């Protein structure tokens, strides 16, 4: 965890000191959004519906598993979804197609993971609108675009907005950056189509969740998984019992590493945890725990670690378990757009 993030969980002297800066940030956010609404800044409307899955906080909330769930749902209903994302952690900025075997250092770890797991056309780029246009030119049959993140990227018009909220962390101290973790105020959620609360291992909802506007549709979600894939031999799959009684290390370079570690604890594993920054560019030395009999990681980490992995390295496959009401909401909205 970055040192500043400790001061986002509650009000501290450091966050209080930064509060005046957060007021400037709030003003800048408001001016920028007003500029899009007034047409001063251009918003691109695509010829197909756009579903944005994002958040209003910094850090991981479970957006990518939810995008994969939506892609599977839409394909099962006869739709042809495509996926766009920023390609965070990658060195490239221009719009480009991302394939399952694309280089994650160039294209971003999440983009490559989406290409491997979704079965959809995946494009990444800094400009969401241009990236989506590239996708549609490449796949003429695409009839709905899913945007992994991008709630604040108003340059791309959207038909459905879904905000994912971490049920354990909520909105932290409920202050805007840099005094708190918020990109936008909770009142922004009054305009989204649904808020999805990722419950995780939270024993009770975070108290700041009561700031979600009352009229906003709420759905629940968990991210579950018990199957580990060997990075050296991807055809080899084992359950958590394979690691019990062994010297295990676990690494996580994601938005919220403790979430991954809590998941491992929840399936009965003992291990030594190692947190890395989000989108961390792993080197072989980062995986070399001499005494370890197994090193566990997320799928997102695995796409970068595979080139330097050995038989001790395993990735946990996870899938979103989502309230069916969200799927019904999305399908109804998409159907209404056809009329």
Short mmCIF file of C-alpha atoms in Angstrom, two decimals, residues 24 61-62 110 274 310:
data_model
loop_
_atom_site.label_atom_id
_atom_site.label_comp_id
_atom_site.label_asym_id
_atom_site.label_seq_id
_atom_site.Cartn_x
_atom_site.Cartn_y
_atom_site.Cartn_z
CA UNK A 24 -9.36 22.39 -5.84
CA UNK A 61 -12.82 -2.93 -6.78
CA UNK A 62 -13.38 -5.94 -9.07
CA UNK A 110 -5.50 -6.27 -17.59
CA UNK A 274 4.22 -9.85 -0.56
CA UNK A 310 9.09 -22.23 -12.82
#
